[in-house]
Each structure stands twice: as C-alpha cells, then as structure tokens.
Short mmCIF file of C-alpha atoms and ligand atoms in Angstrom, two decimals:
data_model
loop_
_atom_site.label_atom_id
_atom_site.label_comp_id
_atom_site.label_asym_id
_atom_site.label_seq_id
_atom_site.Cartn_x
_atom_site.Cartn_y
_atom_site.Cartn_z
CA MET A 1 -0.14 -0.22 0.05
CA THR A 2 1.34 3.38 -0.80
CA LEU A 3 1.06 5.63 2.44
CA PRO A 4 0.15 9.49 2.14
CA CYS A 5 3.10 11.66 1.72
CA LEU A 6 3.68 13.96 4.91
CA ASP A 7 6.04 16.22 3.56
CA ASP A 8 4.28 19.33 3.13
CA PHE A 9 4.13 22.06 6.10
CA LYS A 10 0.97 23.20 7.94
CA ARG A 11 0.94 26.84 8.87
CA LEU A 12 1.26 27.03 12.88
CA SER A 13 -1.17 29.39 14.92
CA GLY A 14 0.52 32.17 16.65
CA GLU A 15 -1.38 31.08 19.77
CA ASN A 16 0.28 27.46 19.47
CA ILE A 17 3.81 29.15 19.25
CA VAL A 18 2.94 31.34 22.31
CA GLU A 19 1.42 28.62 24.28
CA PHE A 20 4.50 26.42 23.84
CA LYS A 21 6.87 29.32 24.87
CA GLU A 22 5.04 30.26 27.97
CA LYS A 23 3.77 26.88 29.29
CA GLY A 24 6.22 24.49 27.54
CA HIS A 25 3.38 22.52 25.94
CA THR A 26 0.66 22.77 23.18
CA LEU A 27 -2.18 20.88 21.44
CA ILE A 28 -2.11 21.19 17.76
CA GLU A 29 -5.34 19.62 16.09
CA GLN A 30 -5.68 17.46 12.98
CA ILE A 31 -1.71 17.52 12.10
CA LEU A 32 -2.99 14.30 10.08
CA SER A 33 -6.31 14.07 8.26
CA PRO A 34 -8.58 11.25 9.54
CA ASP A 35 -7.38 9.21 6.29
CA GLU A 36 -3.80 9.62 6.94
CA VAL A 37 -3.73 8.67 10.38
CA ALA A 38 -5.90 5.65 9.67
CA ALA A 39 -3.42 4.67 7.05
CA TYR A 40 -0.39 5.11 9.15
CA ARG A 41 -2.30 3.70 12.23
CA ILE A 42 -2.14 0.50 10.41
CA ALA A 43 1.54 0.36 9.76
CA ILE A 44 2.48 1.63 13.46
CA VAL A 45 0.28 -1.02 15.10
CA GLN A 46 1.72 -3.65 13.02
CA ALA A 47 5.32 -2.91 13.84
CA ALA A 48 4.58 -2.31 17.42
CA ASP A 49 3.06 -5.69 17.79
CA LYS A 50 5.84 -7.27 15.87
CA TYR A 51 8.87 -5.61 18.08
CA ASN A 52 6.76 -5.62 21.20
CA THR A 53 8.95 -7.58 23.86
CA GLU A 54 6.84 -7.16 26.77
CA THR A 55 5.24 -10.80 27.71
CA ARG A 56 4.79 -10.36 31.49
CA ALA A 57 0.81 -10.25 32.87
CA MET A 58 0.04 -6.64 33.93
CA GLU A 59 0.43 -7.99 37.77
CA ASP A 60 3.92 -9.09 37.49
CA ARG A 61 5.17 -5.81 36.02
CA ASP A 62 6.35 -2.82 38.24
CA THR A 63 5.08 0.62 37.80
CA TYR A 64 7.00 1.73 34.72
CA GLY A 65 5.95 -1.69 32.98
CA LYS A 66 2.31 -1.16 33.89
CA ALA A 67 2.22 2.22 32.40
CA PHE A 68 2.64 1.24 28.88
CA LEU A 69 4.30 -0.97 26.17
CA GLN A 70 7.12 0.97 25.02
CA ILE A 71 8.38 0.07 21.41
CA MET A 72 11.13 2.15 20.36
CA ASN A 73 13.07 3.51 17.09
CA LEU A 74 10.44 1.63 14.88
CA TRP A 75 11.74 3.75 11.89
CA GLN A 76 15.05 1.83 11.84
CA ASN A 77 13.04 -1.40 11.23
CA ASP A 78 9.98 -0.58 9.15
CA LYS A 79 9.94 1.39 6.09
CA ASP A 80 6.28 2.57 6.33
CA VAL A 81 6.85 3.83 9.94
CA ARG A 82 10.33 5.59 8.90
CA GLN A 83 8.10 7.66 6.39
CA PHE A 84 5.83 8.72 9.22
CA VAL A 85 8.91 9.43 11.68
CA LEU A 86 11.02 11.31 9.05
CA ALA A 87 8.10 13.35 7.96
CA ARG A 88 8.82 16.73 7.19
CA ARG A 89 5.17 18.18 8.17
CA MET A 90 5.80 17.28 11.82
CA ALA A 91 9.44 18.11 11.89
CA LYS A 92 8.63 21.49 10.62
CA ILE A 93 6.14 22.04 13.48
CA ALA A 94 8.95 21.03 15.88
CA ALA A 95 11.32 23.57 14.50
CA ASP A 96 8.64 26.36 14.37
CA LEU A 97 7.53 25.67 18.10
CA MET A 98 11.23 25.84 19.23
CA GLY A 99 11.99 29.01 16.94
CA VAL A 100 14.88 26.88 15.08
CA ASP A 101 15.70 26.55 11.45
CA ASN A 102 16.29 22.54 11.54
CA VAL A 103 15.84 19.79 13.70
CA ARG A 104 17.14 16.26 14.33
CA LEU A 105 15.51 12.99 15.27
CA TYR A 106 16.53 11.89 18.83
CA HIS A 107 14.21 8.67 18.83
CA ASP A 108 10.73 7.52 18.12
CA GLN A 109 8.71 5.35 20.37
CA ALA A 110 5.23 3.69 20.43
CA LEU A 111 3.72 4.19 23.90
CA PHE A 112 0.55 1.87 23.89
CA LYS A 113 -1.33 2.12 27.20
CA GLU A 114 -3.15 -1.25 27.80
CA PRO A 115 -6.85 -1.54 28.82
CA GLY A 116 -6.36 -1.47 32.58
CA GLY A 117 -2.64 0.00 32.21
CA GLY A 118 -1.38 1.83 35.24
CA PRO A 119 -0.54 5.64 35.48
CA THR A 120 2.46 7.06 34.05
CA PRO A 121 4.33 8.68 37.02
CA TRP A 122 5.27 12.52 36.90
CA HIS A 123 8.63 12.97 35.21
CA GLN A 124 10.88 15.07 33.13
CA ASP A 125 11.89 13.41 30.15
CA GLN A 126 15.22 15.20 29.83
CA TYR A 127 16.57 13.12 32.84
CA TYR A 128 17.17 10.51 30.26
CA TRP A 129 19.04 12.62 27.59
CA PRO A 130 22.80 13.59 27.62
CA ILE A 131 22.08 16.81 25.37
CA ASP A 132 23.31 20.21 25.70
CA THR A 133 20.16 22.16 24.65
CA HIS A 134 16.77 22.86 26.29
CA ASN A 135 15.46 23.00 22.75
CA THR A 136 14.05 19.40 22.74
CA VAL A 137 10.23 18.41 21.91
CA THR A 138 8.11 15.34 21.98
CA MET A 139 5.29 14.89 19.81
CA TRP A 140 2.68 12.82 21.11
CA MET A 141 0.13 11.76 18.80
CA PRO A 142 -2.92 9.27 19.34
CA LEU A 143 -3.82 7.03 16.64
CA VAL A 144 -7.41 6.47 17.86
CA ASP A 145 -9.64 8.90 19.42
CA ILE A 146 -9.23 9.18 23.02
CA ASP A 147 -10.63 10.69 26.24
CA GLU A 148 -9.42 11.66 29.71
CA ASP A 149 -10.39 7.96 30.87
CA MET A 150 -7.64 6.72 28.52
CA GLY A 151 -4.41 8.02 30.21
CA MET A 152 -4.53 11.45 28.70
CA LEU A 153 -1.20 13.06 28.84
CA THR A 154 -1.21 15.89 31.45
CA PHE A 155 1.04 18.86 31.90
CA ALA A 156 2.40 21.16 34.73
CA SER A 157 2.36 24.34 32.81
CA GLY A 158 5.47 26.56 32.89
CA SER A 159 7.42 23.95 35.05
CA TYR A 160 9.98 23.46 32.08
CA LYS A 161 11.43 26.96 33.20
CA GLU A 162 12.70 25.24 36.35
CA GLY A 163 15.01 23.09 34.28
CA SER A 164 16.34 19.74 35.79
CA ILE A 165 14.54 19.46 39.21
CA PHE A 166 15.11 15.72 40.62
CA ASN A 167 17.26 12.76 39.83
CA PHE A 168 14.61 10.23 39.58
CA GLU A 169 13.67 7.85 36.79
CA ILE A 170 10.20 7.22 36.03
CA SER A 171 8.91 5.53 39.29
CA ASP A 172 6.72 5.69 42.25
CA GLU A 173 9.38 7.96 43.58
CA SER A 174 9.30 10.35 40.73
CA GLU A 175 5.50 10.52 41.12
CA SER A 176 5.49 11.34 44.83
CA ALA A 177 8.47 13.75 44.53
CA PHE A 178 7.07 15.60 41.34
CA ASP A 179 3.53 15.49 42.67
CA ALA A 180 4.51 17.36 45.78
CA TYR A 181 6.81 19.89 43.79
CA VAL A 182 4.01 20.70 41.43
CA LYS A 183 1.52 21.26 44.11
CA ALA A 184 3.91 23.20 46.27
CA HIS A 185 4.70 25.54 43.33
CA GLN A 186 0.98 25.97 42.19
CA PHE A 187 1.63 25.00 38.58
CA ALA A 188 -1.47 24.83 36.47
CA ILE A 189 -2.52 21.56 35.37
CA SER A 190 -3.58 21.23 31.83
CA ARG A 191 -5.01 18.03 30.18
CA ALA A 192 -7.32 17.81 27.21
CA LYS A 193 -10.61 16.32 27.78
CA THR A 194 -10.67 14.53 24.27
CA MET A 195 -8.18 14.10 21.58
CA LYS A 196 -8.82 12.97 17.92
CA ALA A 197 -6.61 10.60 16.12
CA GLY A 198 -4.12 12.59 14.17
CA ASP A 199 -4.08 15.53 16.82
CA ALA A 200 -0.93 15.73 18.72
CA THR A 201 0.66 17.43 21.99
CA TRP A 202 4.00 18.87 21.96
CA HIS A 203 6.15 19.30 25.08
CA ARG A 204 9.54 20.56 26.21
CA GLY A 205 12.15 17.96 27.42
CA PHE A 206 11.97 19.60 30.96
CA THR A 207 8.05 19.92 31.02
CA MET A 208 6.75 17.99 34.14
CA HIS A 209 4.40 15.71 32.91
CA HIS A 210 2.26 12.50 33.63
CA ALA A 211 -0.98 10.55 32.70
CA ASN A 212 -3.46 8.65 34.65
CA GLY A 213 -4.23 4.99 33.91
CA ASN A 214 -6.28 3.75 31.24
CA ASN A 215 -9.88 2.72 32.50
CA SER A 216 -11.29 1.94 29.37
CA ASN A 217 -11.33 -1.34 27.54
CA LYS A 218 -9.70 -0.10 24.54
CA MET A 219 -5.85 0.41 23.75
CA ARG A 220 -4.60 3.82 24.03
CA GLU A 221 -2.43 3.77 20.79
CA VAL A 222 -0.01 6.73 20.79
CA MET A 223 3.12 7.16 18.63
CA THR A 224 5.65 9.66 19.78
CA ILE A 225 8.53 11.42 18.08
CA ILE A 226 11.42 13.06 19.95
CA TYR A 227 13.29 16.13 17.98
CA VAL A 228 16.31 17.97 19.01
CA ALA A 229 17.36 21.44 17.77
CA ASP A 230 20.12 21.06 15.30
CA GLY A 231 23.55 22.01 16.54
CA ALA A 232 22.93 20.36 19.71
CA ARG A 233 25.75 18.60 21.39
CA VAL A 234 26.57 15.41 23.47
CA THR A 235 27.07 16.25 27.22
CA PRO A 236 28.56 14.34 29.93
CA TYR A 237 26.31 11.60 31.55
CA LYS A 238 24.53 12.56 34.58
CA ASN A 239 23.37 8.91 35.33
CA SER A 240 23.40 5.47 33.78
CA TRP A 241 20.24 6.31 31.78
CA GLN A 242 22.17 8.86 29.94
CA GLU A 243 24.93 6.60 29.26
CA ASN A 244 22.34 4.17 27.75
CA ASP A 245 20.77 6.72 25.46
CA HIS A 246 24.13 7.77 24.43
CA HIS A 247 24.97 4.35 23.33
CA LYS A 248 21.66 3.57 21.83
CA TRP A 249 20.37 6.92 20.15
CA LEU A 250 23.34 8.89 19.68
CA MET A 251 25.87 6.24 18.25
CA CYS A 252 28.39 6.90 21.01
CA LYS A 253 29.26 10.24 19.39
CA PRO A 254 32.33 11.76 21.35
CA ILE A 255 31.07 13.75 24.30
CA GLY A 256 31.20 17.48 23.37
CA GLU A 257 30.40 16.71 19.79
CA LEU A 258 27.74 17.69 17.69
CA ILE A 259 24.50 15.19 17.61
CA ASP A 260 24.80 14.32 13.90
CA SER A 261 25.09 10.30 13.76
CA GLU A 262 23.33 8.18 11.34
CA LEU A 263 20.38 7.64 13.86
CA ASN A 264 19.96 11.45 14.27
CA PRO A 265 19.29 12.57 10.72
CA VAL A 266 18.36 16.35 9.99
CA LEU A 267 14.78 16.66 9.02
CA LEU A 268 14.35 19.79 7.06
O1 AKG B 1 2.27 8.14 27.19
C1 AKG B 1 2.50 8.38 28.22
O2 AKG B 1 1.81 7.90 29.28
C2 AKG B 1 3.80 9.07 28.83
C3 AKG B 1 4.36 9.79 27.57
C4 AKG B 1 5.46 10.53 27.94
O3 AKG B 1 6.08 10.70 29.12
C5 AKG B 1 6.19 11.27 26.83
O4 AKG B 1 5.94 10.97 25.74
O5 AKG B 1 7.22 12.01 27.23
#
C-alpha cells in the first residue's frame, strides 16, 4: 500500500507558538487528516506488535512496566513507520515551536497504554538525555480517538522553566516527588478532555508531565517522535540512563561533539 506523503508544511497558529513558549506544551489539532492517520495507524500498530518484547502479565510488572508498552525506534526497522517518523510536516512544526531552523531526530517510540494499564508517573524526559540544549520537544500523537479516561497526557504548565529538578527515573519515587513539587509551586495543570486521532500534543524536554491509567477497554495507541534542535551537542552523563541513551540513540558520538550520527538525521 502507498502511504500518504506527509512532507508538506502546515501553518502553525501564533497561539500554539506562544503557548509552547509560555507553558512548555501545546495541543495542535488535525496534524494528520482522518484518512492519513488511519493509513499510518495500520503500519505503526503492526510494527509495534511485531517488535513488542513485553510478555509479562500486568500484575507481574513494576509501575513503569504497567504504564505502557514501549516500543522504540520503529523507524529503523519498518519502512512505512520510517516515512511517518521522518516526515517533514511534523519536523517543521517541531522547528517552528522551538524557533529554530532545523531539527534532528532523537528517537521515536510507540507508547501503547493497555486497557487497565497503570498511570505514567510524573517525570521530566530530559533526565534521560545527554544533550546540551533545552531545545528539545516530544510529539505525542494518538492513533485512535481518546478521552481523559484512557491516560491523557497531563502537563504542569510553565514547569520547564525550572530546568532539571530531581534525579529520579520514572517510578513511584518520581511520582510522589514531582506531585509534591507541582502542588507546592502551584503550576496550572493542563489536560485535554478528548483528542482525535491525528491531533498531537508537543512538550519540552523539561516540562513535568504524567498520565492517569487507562480505565477503558480500548488500547491507547500513541506514537511519539522526539526532536532536538540541529546544532545540539552530547554532554557528559549525569546518570546511567544517559549513558544508555548515548549508546542507543547517539551512536556513541564523542562527548562535546555535535549530535549528527546516522541515527539522528536532519529532517528539514
Ligand atoms: O504516554 C504516556 O503515558 C507518557 C508519555 C511521555 O511521558 C512522553 O511522551 O514523554
């Protein structure tokens, strides 16, 4: 099947750009049309099923394992998903939100929250990344219509301005520490009530966020793409997760050098 080309540009509203700058997150509707998302959904779900390695029953998993099936860098293994992940349409939105000329791919991941799947604890993504810039953004796109009950992504508005706060991986500890922090600092909490397939939220690497469990009987199928501003460099590790990311997503480019490995193509 020939998949629709996603290399055209969409005009971003000034409101999205301002909201992203102020709050560190924004929701953009209908980035993909219903037909486009329906076509790519088939490819992404097939690839996620093929490369999923989680086989444990829900009750045998820890909090992280209960939160979602996490299937990473599908673009390397599946040519149809590659067309989605490298699409210029989404890359241009990432660049425009961050106010940069070009972006590179950091990595992709399918995040499927199963029916009865647990909450995603509060965290900051950039805790995991050995990257020297705050100009990073994650696109989080549902492939099916979702509502609040299915594990909607939820943000602490403006929290990215604090930079790195805690040294906690996604865990019960991160949940309680960030929950207390977010309440103490009275950040406004922002969560869409519903999202259509093909809408997407965009959040900065240091935006604190979490999601409730999936209380529905439907899989919350979400595809994410993480972008980094072109020109970013590799930093020394702050934890073992960053060392792991350096090996896995940056092809061990020397510390201090540009992020420009084969796994991090420039997208515009
Ligand atoms: O999908 C989720 O529940 C969490 C997603 C997330 O934390 C992210 O994309 O950064």
